[in-house]
Amino acid sequence: MTVKKIGFAFFVSVMLLAGCGQKGPLYLPEEGSQQTQQK
């Protein structure tokens, strides 16, 4: 029973960490594109 609880906690932790970067862009935009957006 304890092994199942540890495995479940590990699985949930991995899933939460894997979803952290899914909301926003995972790259920095180039400086040239930032300058064109500001004008």
PDBQT receptor file of N, H, CA, C and O in Angstrom, charges set to zero:
ATOM      1  N   MET A   1       0.832  -1.202   0.000  1.00  0.00    +0.000 N 
ATOM      2  CA  MET A   1       0.000   0.000   0.000  1.00  0.00    +0.000 C 
ATOM      3  C   MET A   1       0.868   1.254   0.000  1.00  0.00    +0.000 C 
ATOM      4  O   MET A   1       0.559   2.220  -0.698  1.00  0.00    +0.000 OA
ATOM      5  N   THR A   2       1.947   1.248   0.773  1.00  0.00    +0.000 N 
ATOM      6  H   THR A   2       2.198   0.464   1.340  1.00  0.00    +0.000 HD
ATOM      7  CA  THR A   2       2.827   2.413   0.848  1.00  0.00    +0.000 C 
ATOM      8  C   THR A   2       3.516   2.657  -0.491  1.00  0.00    +0.000 C 
ATOM      9  O   THR A   2       3.709   3.804  -0.894  1.00  0.00    +0.000 OA
ATOM     10  N   VAL A   3       3.882   1.591  -1.169  1.00  0.00    +0.000 N 
ATOM     11  H   VAL A   3       3.725   0.659  -0.841  1.00  0.00    +0.000 HD
ATOM     12  CA  VAL A   3       4.545   1.739  -2.467  1.00  0.00    +0.000 C 
ATOM     13  C   VAL A   3       3.593   2.381  -3.472  1.00  0.00    +0.000 C 
ATOM     14  O   VAL A   3       4.015   3.200  -4.288  1.00  0.00    +0.000 OA
ATOM     15  N   LYS A   4       2.332   2.019  -3.418  1.00  0.00    +0.000 N 
ATOM     16  H   LYS A   4       1.990   1.354  -2.755  1.00  0.00    +0.000 HD
ATOM     17  CA  LYS A   4       1.347   2.615  -4.326  1.00  0.00    +0.000 C 
ATOM     18  C   LYS A   4       1.170   4.100  -4.041  1.00  0.00    +0.000 C 
ATOM     19  O   LYS A   4       1.039   4.899  -4.968  1.00  0.00    +0.000 OA
ATOM     20  N   LYS A   5       1.166   4.474  -2.765  1.00  0.00    +0.000 N 
ATOM     21  H   LYS A   5       1.273   3.825  -2.011  1.00  0.00    +0.000 HD
ATOM     22  CA  LYS A   5       1.023   5.891  -2.406  1.00  0.00    +0.000 C 
ATOM     23  C   LYS A   5       2.223   6.696  -2.886  1.00  0.00    +0.000 C 
ATOM     24  O   LYS A   5       2.069   7.805  -3.399  1.00  0.00    +0.000 OA
ATOM     25  N   ILE A   6       3.421   6.135  -2.718  1.00  0.00    +0.000 N 
ATOM     26  H   ILE A   6       3.545   5.234  -2.302  1.00  0.00    +0.000 HD
ATOM     27  CA  ILE A   6       4.630   6.829  -3.172  1.00  0.00    +0.000 C 
ATOM     28  C   ILE A   6       4.628   6.946  -4.691  1.00  0.00    +0.000 C 
ATOM     29  O   ILE A   6       4.976   7.996  -5.232  1.00  0.00    +0.000 OA
ATOM     30  N   GLY A   7       4.247   5.895  -5.372  1.00  0.00    +0.000 N 
ATOM     31  H   GLY A   7       3.964   5.042  -4.933  1.00  0.00    +0.000 HD
ATOM     32  CA  GLY A   7       4.180   5.925  -6.831  1.00  0.00    +0.000 C 
ATOM     33  C   GLY A   7       3.160   6.932  -7.332  1.00  0.00    +0.000 C 
ATOM     34  O   GLY A   7       3.409   7.642  -8.306  1.00  0.00    +0.000 OA
ATOM     35  N   PHE A   8       2.023   6.995  -6.675  1.00  0.00    +0.000 N 
ATOM     36  H   PHE A   8       1.821   6.419  -5.883  1.00  0.00    +0.000 HD
ATOM     37  CA  PHE A   8       0.987   7.951  -7.064  1.00  0.00    +0.000 C 
ATOM     38  C   PHE A   8       1.463   9.379  -6.839  1.00  0.00    +0.000 C 
ATOM     39  O   PHE A   8       1.260  10.241  -7.695  1.00  0.00    +0.000 OA
ATOM     40  N   ALA A   9       2.098   9.639  -5.694  1.00  0.00    +0.000 N 
ATOM     41  H   ALA A   9       2.264   8.939  -4.999  1.00  0.00    +0.000 HD
ATOM     42  CA  ALA A   9       2.619  10.979  -5.396  1.00  0.00    +0.000 C 
ATOM     43  C   ALA A   9       3.685  11.375  -6.415  1.00  0.00    +0.000 C 
ATOM     44  O   ALA A   9       3.720  12.523  -6.858  1.00  0.00    +0.000 OA
ATOM     45  N   PHE A  10       4.545  10.446  -6.786  1.00  0.00    +0.000 N 
ATOM     46  H   PHE A  10       4.516   9.514  -6.426  1.00  0.00    +0.000 HD
ATOM     47  CA  PHE A  10       5.579  10.713  -7.782  1.00  0.00    +0.000 C 
ATOM     48  C   PHE A  10       4.952  11.031  -9.139  1.00  0.00    +0.000 C 
ATOM     49  O   PHE A  10       5.375  11.967  -9.817  1.00  0.00    +0.000 OA
ATOM     50  N   PHE A  11       3.957  10.262  -9.530  1.00  0.00    +0.000 N 
ATOM     51  H   PHE A  11       3.613   9.501  -8.979  1.00  0.00    +0.000 HD
ATOM     52  CA  PHE A  11       3.281  10.472 -10.811  1.00  0.00    +0.000 C 
ATOM     53  C   PHE A  11       2.611  11.842 -10.859  1.00  0.00    +0.000 C 
ATOM     54  O   PHE A  11       2.732  12.558 -11.854  1.00  0.00    +0.000 OA
ATOM     55  N   VAL A  12       1.910  12.207  -9.798  1.00  0.00    +0.000 N 
ATOM     56  H   VAL A  12       1.812  11.625  -8.990  1.00  0.00    +0.000 HD
ATOM     57  CA  VAL A  12       1.240  13.508  -9.741  1.00  0.00    +0.000 C 
ATOM     58  C   VAL A  12       2.268  14.636  -9.797  1.00  0.00    +0.000 C 
ATOM     59  O   VAL A  12       2.057  15.632 -10.489  1.00  0.00    +0.000 OA
ATOM     60  N   SER A  13       3.375  14.488  -9.076  1.00  0.00    +0.000 N 
ATOM     61  H   SER A  13       3.547  13.679  -8.513  1.00  0.00    +0.000 HD
ATOM     62  CA  SER A  13       4.422  15.516  -9.082  1.00  0.00    +0.000 C 
ATOM     63  C   SER A  13       5.001  15.701 -10.475  1.00  0.00    +0.000 C 
ATOM     64  O   SER A  13       5.204  16.832 -10.917  1.00  0.00    +0.000 OA
ATOM     65  N   VAL A  14       5.265  14.613 -11.164  1.00  0.00    +0.000 N 
ATOM     66  H   VAL A  14       5.100  13.694 -10.805  1.00  0.00    +0.000 HD
ATOM     67  CA  VAL A  14       5.819  14.694 -12.518  1.00  0.00    +0.000 C 
ATOM     68  C   VAL A  14       4.831  15.372 -13.456  1.00  0.00    +0.000 C 
ATOM     69  O   VAL A  14       5.230  16.194 -14.281  1.00  0.00    +0.000 OA
ATOM     70  N   MET A  15       3.555  15.042 -13.343  1.00  0.00    +0.000 N 
ATOM     71  H   MET A  15       3.231  14.374 -12.673  1.00  0.00    +0.000 HD
ATOM     72  CA  MET A  15       2.552  15.649 -14.214  1.00  0.00    +0.000 C 
ATOM     73  C   MET A  15       2.420  17.151 -13.956  1.00  0.00    +0.000 C 
ATOM     74  O   MET A  15       2.273  17.927 -14.900  1.00  0.00    +0.000 OA
ATOM     75  N   LEU A  16       2.471  17.564 -12.699  1.00  0.00    +0.000 N 
ATOM     76  H   LEU A  16       2.590  16.933 -11.932  1.00  0.00    +0.000 HD
ATOM     77  CA  LEU A  16       2.386  18.990 -12.380  1.00  0.00    +0.000 C 
ATOM     78  C   LEU A  16       3.604  19.736 -12.913  1.00  0.00    +0.000 C 
ATOM     79  O   LEU A  16       3.472  20.835 -13.452  1.00  0.00    +0.000 OA
ATOM     80  N   LEU A  17       4.775  19.153 -12.768  1.00  0.00    +0.000 N 
ATOM     81  H   LEU A  17       4.883  18.260 -12.330  1.00  0.00    +0.000 HD
ATOM     82  CA  LEU A  17       5.987  19.807 -13.265  1.00  0.00    +0.000 C 
ATOM     83  C   LEU A  17       6.011  19.841 -14.788  1.00  0.00    +0.000 C 
ATOM     84  O   LEU A  17       6.510  20.802 -15.374  1.00  0.00    +0.000 OA
ATOM     85  N   ALA A  18       5.486  18.817 -15.433  1.00  0.00    +0.000 N 
ATOM     86  H   ALA A  18       5.081  18.036 -14.957  1.00  0.00    +0.000 HD
ATOM     87  CA  ALA A  18       5.483  18.768 -16.893  1.00  0.00    +0.000 C 
ATOM     88  C   ALA A  18       4.556  19.824 -17.471  1.00  0.00    +0.000 C 
ATOM     89  O   ALA A  18       4.786  20.295 -18.585  1.00  0.00    +0.000 OA
ATOM     90  N   GLY A  19       3.516  20.208 -16.746  1.00  0.00    +0.000 N 
ATOM     91  H   GLY A  19       3.329  19.826 -15.841  1.00  0.00    +0.000 HD
ATOM     92  CA  GLY A  19       2.558  21.182 -17.243  1.00  0.00    +0.000 C 
ATOM     93  C   GLY A  19       2.938  22.622 -16.966  1.00  0.00    +0.000 C 
ATOM     94  O   GLY A  19       2.221  23.535 -17.375  1.00  0.00    +0.000 OA
ATOM     95  N   CYS A  20       4.050  22.848 -16.279  1.00  0.00    +0.000 N 
ATOM     96  H   CYS A  20       4.633  22.106 -15.946  1.00  0.00    +0.000 HD
ATOM     97  CA  CYS A  20       4.391  24.211 -15.866  1.00  0.00    +0.000 C 
ATOM     98  C   CYS A  20       4.619  25.147 -17.049  1.00  0.00    +0.000 C 
ATOM     99  O   CYS A  20       4.204  26.305 -17.000  1.00  0.00    +0.000 OA
ATOM    100  N   GLY A  21       5.268  24.674 -18.108  1.00  0.00    +0.000 N 
ATOM    101  H   GLY A  21       5.606  23.734 -18.149  1.00  0.00    +0.000 HD
ATOM    102  CA  GLY A  21       5.612  25.561 -19.210  1.00  0.00    +0.000 C 
ATOM    103  C   GLY A  21       4.615  25.549 -20.349  1.00  0.00    +0.000 C 
ATOM    104  O   GLY A  21       4.899  26.092 -21.416  1.00  0.00    +0.000 OA
ATOM    105  N   GLN A  22       3.469  24.953 -20.155  1.00  0.00    +0.000 N 
ATOM    106  H   GLN A  22       3.238  24.512 -19.288  1.00  0.00    +0.000 HD
ATOM    107  CA  GLN A  22       2.529  24.792 -21.261  1.00  0.00    +0.000 C 
ATOM    108  C   GLN A  22       1.689  26.032 -21.535  1.00  0.00    +0.000 C 
ATOM    109  O   GLN A  22       1.061  26.112 -22.590  1.00  0.00    +0.000 OA
ATOM    110  N   LYS A  23       1.655  27.006 -20.618  1.00  0.00    +0.000 N 
ATOM    111  H   LYS A  23       2.166  26.941 -19.761  1.00  0.00    +0.000 HD
ATOM    112  CA  LYS A  23       0.764  28.152 -20.786  1.00  0.00    +0.000 C 
ATOM    113  C   LYS A  23       1.359  29.247 -21.659  1.00  0.00    +0.000 C 
ATOM    114  O   LYS A  23       0.638  29.870 -22.438  1.00  0.00    +0.000 OA
ATOM    115  N   GLY A  24       2.646  29.492 -21.546  1.00  0.00    +0.000 N 
ATOM    116  H   GLY A  24       3.232  28.986 -20.913  1.00  0.00    +0.000 HD
ATOM    117  CA  GLY A  24       3.252  30.618 -22.247  1.00  0.00    +0.000 C 
ATOM    118  C   GLY A  24       4.279  30.168 -23.264  1.00  0.00    +0.000 C 
ATOM    119  O   GLY A  24       4.510  28.971 -23.439  1.00  0.00    +0.000 OA
ATOM    120  N   PRO A  25       4.890  31.119 -23.929  1.00  0.00    +0.000 N 
ATOM    121  CA  PRO A  25       5.920  30.778 -24.908  1.00  0.00    +0.000 C 
ATOM    122  C   PRO A  25       7.149  30.203 -24.214  1.00  0.00    +0.000 C 
ATOM    123  O   PRO A  25       7.529  30.657 -23.135  1.00  0.00    +0.000 OA
ATOM    124  N   LEU A  26       7.764  29.212 -24.829  1.00  0.00    +0.000 N 
ATOM    125  H   LEU A  26       7.456  28.843 -25.706  1.00  0.00    +0.000 HD
ATOM    126  CA  LEU A  26       8.932  28.571 -24.253  1.00  0.00    +0.000 C 
ATOM    127  C   LEU A  26      10.221  29.118 -24.854  1.00  0.00    +0.000 C 
ATOM    128  O   LEU A  26      11.282  28.517 -24.684  1.00  0.00    +0.000 OA
ATOM    129  N   TYR A  27      10.145  30.236 -25.545  1.00  0.00    +0.000 N 
ATOM    130  H   TYR A  27       9.283  30.724 -25.683  1.00  0.00    +0.000 HD
ATOM    131  CA  TYR A  27      11.331  30.825 -26.157  1.00  0.00    +0.000 C 
ATOM    132  C   TYR A  27      11.275  32.328 -25.991  1.00  0.00    +0.000 C 
ATOM    133  O   TYR A  27      10.206  32.903 -25.786  1.00  0.00    +0.000 OA
ATOM    134  N   LEU A  28      12.437  32.960 -26.080  1.00  0.00    +0.000 N 
ATOM    135  H   LEU A  28      13.305  32.492 -26.246  1.00  0.00    +0.000 HD
ATOM    136  CA  LEU A  28      12.503  34.415 -26.029  1.00  0.00    +0.000 C 
ATOM    137  C   LEU A  28      12.396  34.947 -27.449  1.00  0.00    +0.000 C 
ATOM    138  O   LEU A  28      13.148  34.506 -28.318  1.00  0.00    +0.000 OA
ATOM    139  N   PRO A  29      11.501  35.867 -27.712  1.00  0.00    +0.000 N 
ATOM    140  CA  PRO A  29      11.405  36.428 -29.059  1.00  0.00    +0.000 C 
ATOM    141  C   PRO A  29      12.660  37.208 -29.414  1.00  0.00    +0.000 C 
ATOM    142  O   PRO A  29      13.349  37.731 -28.539  1.00  0.00    +0.000 OA
ATOM    143  N   GLU A  30      12.946  37.279 -30.701  1.00  0.00    +0.000 N 
ATOM    144  H   GLU A  30      12.385  36.854 -31.412  1.00  0.00    +0.000 HD
ATOM    145  CA  GLU A  30      14.126  38.006 -31.159  1.00  0.00    +0.000 C 
ATOM    146  C   GLU A  30      13.956  39.496 -30.906  1.00  0.00    +0.000 C 
ATOM    147  O   GLU A  30      12.838  40.010 -30.868  1.00  0.00    +0.000 OA
ATOM    148  N   GLU A  31      15.080  40.181 -30.734  1.00  0.00    +0.000 N 
ATOM    149  H   GLU A  31      15.988  39.764 -30.764  1.00  0.00    +0.000 HD
ATOM    150  CA  GLU A  31      15.021  41.615 -30.456  1.00  0.00    +0.000 C 
ATOM    151  C   GLU A  31      14.430  42.385 -31.634  1.00  0.00    +0.000 C 
ATOM    152  O   GLU A  31      13.763  43.400 -31.433  1.00  0.00    +0.000 OA
ATOM    153  N   GLY A  32      14.663  41.921 -32.851  1.00  0.00    +0.000 N 
ATOM    154  H   GLY A  32      15.204  41.097 -33.015  1.00  0.00    +0.000 HD
ATOM    155  CA  GLY A  32      14.134  42.609 -34.022  1.00  0.00    +0.000 C 
ATOM    156  C   GLY A  32      12.620  42.612 -34.045  1.00  0.00    +0.000 C 
ATOM    157  O   GLY A  32      12.006  43.606 -34.433  1.00  0.00    +0.000 OA
ATOM    158  N   SER A  33      12.011  41.508 -33.633  1.00  0.00    +0.000 N 
ATOM    159  H   SER A  33      12.510  40.701 -33.318  1.00  0.00    +0.000 HD
ATOM    160  CA  SER A  33      10.551  41.455 -33.631  1.00  0.00    +0.000 C 
ATOM    161  C   SER A  33       9.978  42.336 -32.522  1.00  0.00    +0.000 C 
ATOM    162  O   SER A  33       8.872  42.855 -32.665  1.00  0.00    +0.000 OA
ATOM    163  N   GLN A  34      10.702  42.510 -31.435  1.00  0.00    +0.000 N 
ATOM    164  H   GLN A  34      11.601  42.088 -31.319  1.00  0.00    +0.000 HD
ATOM    165  CA  GLN A  34      10.226  43.390 -30.367  1.00  0.00    +0.000 C 
ATOM    166  C   GLN A  34      10.236  44.843 -30.828  1.00  0.00    +0.000 C 
ATOM    167  O   GLN A  34       9.333  45.606 -30.487  1.00  0.00    +0.000 OA
ATOM    168  N   GLN A  35      11.243  45.230 -31.596  1.00  0.00    +0.000 N 
ATOM    169  H   GLN A  35      11.977  44.610 -31.874  1.00  0.00    +0.000 HD
ATOM    170  CA  GLN A  35      11.340  46.611 -32.056  1.00  0.00    +0.000 C 
ATOM    171  C   GLN A  35      10.216  46.931 -33.028  1.00  0.00    +0.000 C 
ATOM    172  O   GLN A  35       9.685  48.041 -33.011  1.00  0.00    +0.000 OA
ATOM    173  N   THR A  36       9.845  45.976 -33.875  1.00  0.00    +0.000 N 
ATOM    174  H   THR A  36      10.276  45.074 -33.888  1.00  0.00    +0.000 HD
ATOM    175  CA  THR A  36       8.775  46.236 -34.834  1.00  0.00    +0.000 C 
ATOM    176  C   THR A  36       7.425  46.320 -34.133  1.00  0.00    +0.000 C 
ATOM    177  O   THR A  36       6.542  47.046 -34.590  1.00  0.00    +0.000 OA
ATOM    178  N   GLN A  37       7.248  45.595 -33.039  1.00  0.00    +0.000 N 
ATOM    179  H   GLN A  37       7.965  45.005 -32.669  1.00  0.00    +0.000 HD
ATOM    180  CA  GLN A  37       5.982  45.645 -32.315  1.00  0.00    +0.000 C 
ATOM    181  C   GLN A  37       5.826  46.951 -31.552  1.00  0.00    +0.000 C 
ATOM    182  O   GLN A  37       4.705  47.423 -31.364  1.00  0.00    +0.000 OA
ATOM    183  N   GLN A  38       6.928  47.540 -31.109  1.00  0.00    +0.000 N 
ATOM    184  H   GLN A  38       7.839  47.156 -31.261  1.00  0.00    +0.000 HD
ATOM    185  CA  GLN A  38       6.853  48.762 -30.317  1.00  0.00    +0.000 C 
ATOM    186  C   GLN A  38       6.514  49.979 -31.168  1.00  0.00    +0.000 C 
ATOM    187  O   GLN A  38       5.977  50.957 -30.648  1.00  0.00    +0.000 OA
ATOM    188  N   LYS A  39       6.815  49.944 -32.467  1.00  0.00    +0.000 N 
ATOM    189  H   LYS A  39       7.251  49.150 -32.890  1.00  0.00    +0.000 HD
ATOM    190  CA  LYS A  39       6.579  51.110 -33.331  1.00  0.00    +0.000 C 
ATOM    191  C   LYS A  39       5.114  51.298 -33.650  1.00  0.00    +0.000 C 
ATOM    192  O   LYS A  39       4.753  52.233 -34.364  1.00  0.00    +0.000 OA
TER     193      LYS A  39
